[in-house]
């Protein structure tokens, strides 16, 4: 019988369980034309929304879009990623509900599906069982994986991913059960009605600009799978594909320190840099920690990080570039 991981050792659990052999045999790509049509339509609306933002969209609508984009990114980074996928910290019920609402505004899969796919990504990183395998090229890892049927290996090994904690989470199961009406309303209906009702924005402006906000959020998160696996340095582990990419950190509010993240996936900061302008997600977690809503924040110790750099780094790491004040507080130190 497969052992159950305790609350603080999910990553170690996945390392302890023998990983099945993943076939690297290429297979025929099957395009999902419905998805191609939907995402093509999204991009057409978004491009028109970009044009309208310079010609007729009102400032309150633009400000609302920026707020919703920020909330959607934070929901994905703080919630689906660091909290629910990696359990890098714990959150009380109000914070979990808030983050679930934010992920619904993002509408990038339910958090249930996001967690499942992300745990697949870490357990079978850059193999055919990885949903967005970077070895299949930039376009595939960025957005192509959303437009074709899943690889046979991903389907075969999907049941090897631990999901009991997600199944027992009522917040995530509520979102999964009511995904279409709940997420559809928060992402596509309410953000359009607010500008129309409160400051007389036209439907055309409100709709197209909201789709622009939505699709920018999609590309921001997808940049982690593409840019942060292909373009950058590997100061912590040169043997894996994920890289450090500051540009990705800017558009994802702190998720571009990807070589660090794959080296220390349990770290709530998802990067060696702590609470600063390049990692707004960490700053927000720290804010909620001060309120007592986030707690048991886990992070890799300085000694563990330094040992990993010496053992597997590519030699690009410069200690003097990391200010001690940027490293973040060490609430709980664990390491391999």
Coordinates of C-alpha atoms in Angstrom, one line a residue:
X1 CA 0.0 0.0 0.0
X2 CA 1.3 3.5 -0.9
X3 CA 2.0 5.5 2.3
X4 CA 0.2 8.8 2.9
X5 CA 2.3 11.9 3.0
X6 CA 2.1 13.9 6.2
X7 CA 1.3 17.6 6.0
X8 CA 4.8 18.9 5.5
X9 CA 6.5 16.3 3.3
X10 CA 4.5 16.1 0.0
X11 CA 7.6 16.6 -2.1
X12 CA 9.6 14.1 -0.1
X13 CA 6.7 11.6 -0.5
X14 CA 6.9 11.9 -4.3
X15 CA 10.6 11.3 -4.2
X16 CA 10.2 8.2 -2.0
X17 CA 7.6 6.6 -4.3
X18 CA 9.3 5.0 -7.2
X19 CA 8.6 6.9 -10.4
X20 CA 7.3 4.7 -13.2
X21 CA 9.3 4.7 -16.4
X22 CA 8.0 7.3 -18.8
X23 CA 8.0 6.4 -22.5
X24 CA 9.7 9.0 -24.7
X25 CA 8.2 7.6 -27.8
X26 CA 6.7 10.4 -29.9
X27 CA 3.0 10.0 -30.9
X28 CA 0.7 11.6 -33.4
X29 CA -0.6 15.0 -32.3
X30 CA -4.4 15.2 -32.2
X31 CA -5.6 18.8 -32.4
X32 CA -8.7 19.8 -30.3
X33 CA -10.3 22.1 -32.8
X34 CA -12.8 23.4 -30.3
X35 CA -10.0 24.7 -28.1
X36 CA -8.2 26.2 -31.1
X37 CA -11.4 28.1 -32.0
X38 CA -12.0 29.3 -28.5
X39 CA -8.5 30.5 -27.9
X40 CA -8.4 32.1 -31.4
X41 CA -11.6 34.0 -30.5
X42 CA -10.1 35.1 -27.2
X43 CA -7.1 36.5 -28.9
X44 CA -9.2 38.4 -31.5
X45 CA -11.3 39.9 -28.7
X46 CA -8.1 40.7 -26.8
X47 CA -6.4 42.5 -29.7
X48 CA -9.6 44.5 -30.3
X49 CA -9.6 45.3 -26.5
X50 CA -6.0 46.5 -26.7
X51 CA -7.0 48.8 -29.6
X52 CA -10.0 50.1 -27.7
X53 CA -7.9 50.7 -24.5
X54 CA -6.1 53.4 -26.5
X55 CA -9.2 54.9 -28.1
X56 CA -12.3 54.7 -26.0
X57 CA -12.1 52.5 -22.9
X58 CA -12.7 54.6 -19.8
X59 CA -10.0 54.9 -17.1
X60 CA -12.1 53.2 -14.4
X61 CA -12.4 50.2 -16.7
X62 CA -8.7 50.0 -17.2
X63 CA -8.1 50.3 -13.4
X64 CA -10.6 47.6 -12.8
X65 CA -8.8 45.4 -15.3
X66 CA -5.4 45.9 -13.6
X67 CA -6.9 45.0 -10.2
X68 CA -8.6 41.9 -11.6
X69 CA -5.4 40.8 -13.4
X70 CA -3.4 41.2 -10.2
X71 CA -6.0 39.2 -8.2
X72 CA -6.0 36.5 -10.8
X73 CA -2.2 36.2 -10.8
X74 CA -2.1 36.1 -7.0
X75 CA -4.8 33.5 -6.9
X76 CA -2.8 31.3 -9.1
X77 CA 0.6 31.9 -7.5
X78 CA -0.4 32.0 -3.9
X79 CA -3.3 29.6 -4.1
X80 CA -3.2 27.0 -6.8
X81 CA 0.6 26.9 -6.8
X82 CA 2.3 27.5 -3.5
X83 CA -0.6 26.7 -1.1
X84 CA -2.5 23.8 -2.8
X85 CA 0.0 22.2 -5.1
X86 CA 3.1 22.3 -2.8
X87 CA 1.6 23.0 0.6
X88 CA 4.5 25.4 1.2
X89 CA 2.4 27.2 3.8
X90 CA -1.0 26.9 5.4
X91 CA -4.0 29.2 5.2
X92 CA -7.1 29.7 7.3
X93 CA -10.6 29.3 5.8
X94 CA -11.1 33.0 4.9
X95 CA -7.8 33.2 3.0
X96 CA -8.5 29.9 1.2
X97 CA -11.9 31.3 0.1
X98 CA -10.4 34.5 -1.0
X99 CA -7.7 32.7 -3.1
X100 CA -10.3 30.4 -4.6
X101 CA -12.3 33.4 -5.7
X102 CA -9.1 34.9 -7.2
X103 CA -8.4 31.7 -9.1
X104 CA -12.0 31.8 -10.4
X105 CA -11.4 35.3 -11.7
X106 CA -8.3 33.9 -13.5
X107 CA -10.4 31.0 -14.9
X108 CA -7.3 29.0 -15.8
X109 CA -8.7 25.6 -15.0
X110 CA -10.2 24.8 -11.6
X111 CA -7.7 24.7 -8.8
X112 CA -8.3 21.0 -8.6
X113 CA -7.2 20.5 -12.2
X114 CA -4.4 23.0 -11.8
X115 CA -3.0 21.1 -8.7
X116 CA -3.2 17.8 -10.5
X117 CA -1.4 19.0 -13.6
X118 CA 1.2 20.9 -11.6
X119 CA 2.1 17.9 -9.5
X120 CA 2.4 15.9 -12.7
X121 CA 4.7 18.6 -14.0
X122 CA 7.0 18.3 -10.9
X123 CA 6.9 14.5 -10.7
X124 CA 7.5 13.9 -14.4
X125 CA 9.1 17.2 -15.3
X126 CA 10.0 17.6 -19.0
X127 CA 8.9 14.1 -20.0
X128 CA 5.9 13.0 -22.0
X129 CA 4.0 12.7 -18.7
X130 CA 4.5 16.5 -18.1
X131 CA 1.4 18.4 -19.3
X132 CA 3.6 21.2 -20.8
X133 CA 6.9 19.3 -21.5
X134 CA 9.4 22.0 -22.5
X135 CA 11.3 19.5 -24.5
X136 CA 8.5 19.6 -27.0
X137 CA 9.3 23.2 -27.9
X138 CA 8.5 26.8 -26.9
X139 CA 5.0 27.0 -28.4
X140 CA 3.9 23.6 -27.0
X141 CA 5.0 24.5 -23.5
X142 CA 3.6 28.0 -23.7
X143 CA 0.1 27.3 -25.1
X144 CA 0.1 24.4 -27.5
X145 CA -0.5 21.9 -24.8
X146 CA -3.9 23.5 -24.3
X147 CA -4.8 23.0 -28.0
X148 CA -4.2 19.2 -28.4
X149 CA -5.2 16.0 -26.7
X150 CA -3.1 14.9 -23.7
X151 CA -0.2 12.6 -24.3
X152 CA -0.9 8.9 -23.7
X153 CA 1.8 8.8 -20.9
X154 CA 0.1 11.6 -19.1
X155 CA -3.2 9.8 -19.1
X156 CA -1.6 6.5 -18.0
X157 CA 0.3 8.1 -15.1
X158 CA -2.3 10.5 -14.0
X159 CA -3.5 8.2 -11.2
X160 CA 0.0 8.2 -9.6
X161 CA -0.5 11.7 -8.3
X162 CA -1.5 12.2 -4.7
X163 CA -4.7 14.2 -4.5
X164 CA -6.3 13.1 -1.3
X165 CA -5.6 16.4 0.3
X166 CA -7.5 18.2 -2.5
X167 CA -10.4 15.8 -2.3
X168 CA -10.8 16.6 1.3
X169 CA -10.7 20.4 0.8
X170 CA -14.3 21.7 0.7
X171 CA -13.2 25.0 -0.8
X172 CA -11.6 23.4 -3.8
X173 CA -14.3 20.8 -4.2
X174 CA -17.0 23.6 -4.2
X175 CA -15.1 25.3 -7.0
X176 CA -14.8 22.0 -8.9
X177 CA -18.5 21.2 -8.5
X178 CA -19.8 24.6 -9.6
X179 CA -16.9 25.5 -12.0
X180 CA -18.9 26.7 -15.0
X181 CA -21.4 29.0 -13.3
X182 CA -19.1 30.2 -10.6
X183 CA -15.9 30.8 -12.5
X184 CA -17.8 31.9 -15.6
X185 CA -19.6 34.6 -13.6
X186 CA -16.4 35.8 -11.8
X187 CA -14.3 35.9 -15.0
X188 CA -16.6 36.8 -17.8
X189 CA -19.9 38.2 -16.6
X190 CA -19.4 40.3 -13.4
X191 CA -16.2 42.1 -14.7
X192 CA -18.2 43.2 -17.8
X193 CA -21.4 44.2 -15.9
X194 CA -19.5 46.4 -13.3
X195 CA -18.2 49.0 -15.8
X196 CA -21.5 49.1 -17.7
X197 CA -23.6 49.6 -14.6
X198 CA -21.4 51.9 -12.5
X199 CA -19.8 54.2 -15.0
X200 CA -21.7 53.7 -18.3
X201 CA -19.0 51.8 -20.2
X202 CA -20.2 50.4 -23.5
X203 CA -20.7 46.6 -23.7
X204 CA -18.2 46.4 -26.6
X205 CA -15.5 48.2 -24.5
X206 CA -16.2 46.3 -21.3
X207 CA -16.3 42.9 -23.0
X208 CA -13.2 43.2 -25.2
X209 CA -11.1 44.9 -22.5
X210 CA -12.0 42.2 -20.0
X211 CA -11.0 39.5 -22.5
X212 CA -7.7 41.4 -22.9
X213 CA -7.3 41.2 -19.1
X214 CA -8.1 37.5 -19.1
X215 CA -5.8 36.5 -21.9
X216 CA -2.9 38.6 -20.5
X217 CA -3.3 36.6 -17.3
X218 CA -3.2 33.3 -19.3
X219 CA 0.0 34.3 -21.1
X220 CA 1.6 35.5 -17.8
X221 CA 1.2 32.1 -16.2
X222 CA 2.0 30.2 -19.4
X223 CA 5.3 32.1 -19.5
X224 CA 6.5 30.1 -16.5
X225 CA 6.1 26.9 -18.6
X226 CA 7.9 28.3 -21.6
X227 CA 10.3 31.2 -20.9
X228 CA 11.2 30.0 -17.4
X229 CA 12.2 26.6 -18.8
X230 CA 14.1 27.7 -21.8
X231 CA 15.7 31.2 -21.4
X232 CA 17.9 31.9 -18.3
X233 CA 20.5 30.6 -15.9
X234 CA 20.6 27.5 -13.7
X235 CA 22.5 28.7 -10.6
X236 CA 21.0 26.0 -8.3
X237 CA 20.8 22.9 -10.6
X238 CA 22.2 22.8 -14.0
X239 CA 20.8 19.3 -14.6
X240 CA 17.2 20.4 -14.9
X241 CA 15.5 22.5 -17.6
X242 CA 13.9 25.3 -15.4
X243 CA 15.8 28.5 -15.3
X244 CA 15.9 31.9 -13.5
X245 CA 14.1 34.5 -15.6
X246 CA 13.5 38.0 -14.1
X247 CA 11.1 38.9 -16.9
X248 CA 8.8 36.0 -15.9
X249 CA 9.0 37.2 -12.3
X250 CA 7.7 40.6 -13.3
X251 CA 4.7 39.3 -15.3
X252 CA 3.8 36.6 -12.7
X253 CA 4.5 38.6 -9.5
X254 CA 7.4 36.4 -8.4
X255 CA 7.3 33.0 -10.3
X256 CA 10.4 33.5 -12.5
X257 CA 12.9 32.1 -10.1
X258 CA 12.1 28.7 -11.5
X259 CA 15.4 26.9 -11.2
X260 CA 15.3 27.6 -7.5
X261 CA 11.6 26.5 -7.3
X262 CA 12.3 23.2 -8.9
X263 CA 15.3 22.7 -6.6
X264 CA 13.3 23.6 -3.5
X265 CA 9.6 23.2 -4.4
X266 CA 8.5 23.3 -0.8
X267 CA 9.7 26.9 -0.3
X268 CA 6.8 29.3 0.1
X269 CA 8.8 32.1 -1.6
X270 CA 9.3 30.0 -4.8
X271 CA 12.7 31.8 -5.0
X272 CA 15.7 32.7 -2.9
X273 CA 14.6 36.4 -3.0
X274 CA 12.0 37.0 -0.3
X275 CA 9.7 39.9 0.2
X276 CA 10.6 42.5 -2.5
X277 CA 9.4 44.1 -5.7
X278 CA 10.3 41.0 -7.8
X279 CA 8.3 38.7 -5.6
X280 CA 5.0 40.4 -4.8
X281 CA 3.3 37.0 -4.2
X282 CA 5.7 36.4 -1.3
X283 CA 5.1 39.9 0.0
X284 CA 1.4 39.2 0.0
X285 CA 1.8 35.9 1.8
X286 CA 3.9 37.7 4.4
X287 CA 1.2 40.3 4.8
X288 CA -1.4 37.6 5.5
X289 CA 1.1 35.9 7.8
X290 CA 1.2 39.1 9.9
X291 CA -2.6 38.9 10.1
X292 CA -2.4 35.3 11.2
X293 CA -4.3 34.1 8.1
X294 CA -1.2 32.4 6.6
X295 CA 1.1 30.3 8.8
X296 CA 3.7 27.5 8.9
X297 CA 5.6 29.1 6.1
X298 CA 8.3 26.7 4.9
X299 CA 11.6 27.7 3.3
X300 CA 15.0 26.1 2.6
X301 CA 17.8 27.0 5.0
X302 CA 20.8 29.0 3.8
X303 CA 23.0 26.0 4.4
X304 CA 20.8 23.8 2.2
X305 CA 20.7 26.3 -0.6
X306 CA 24.5 26.9 -0.5
X307 CA 25.2 23.2 -0.5
X308 CA 22.9 22.7 -3.5
X309 CA 24.6 25.5 -5.4
X310 CA 28.0 24.0 -4.8
X311 CA 26.8 20.5 -5.8
X312 CA 24.8 21.1 -8.9
X313 CA 24.8 24.8 -9.8
X314 CA 26.0 26.1 -13.2
X315 CA 28.5 28.6 -11.7
X316 CA 26.4 31.7 -12.4
X317 CA 25.3 32.3 -8.8
X318 CA 26.8 35.4 -7.2
X319 CA 26.3 35.6 -3.5
X320 CA 26.9 39.4 -3.4
X321 CA 23.9 39.9 -5.7
X322 CA 21.5 38.6 -3.0
X323 CA 21.0 41.1 -0.2
X324 CA 20.4 39.5 3.2
X325 CA 17.3 41.6 3.5
X326 CA 15.9 40.1 0.3
X327 CA 16.2 36.5 1.4
X328 CA 13.0 36.5 3.5
X329 CA 12.4 35.3 7.0
X330 CA 13.1 31.6 7.7
X331 CA 9.8 30.5 9.4
X332 CA 10.7 26.8 9.0
X333 CA 13.8 25.3 7.5
X334 CA 13.7 22.0 5.8
X335 CA 15.7 20.5 3.0
X336 CA 16.7 17.3 1.2

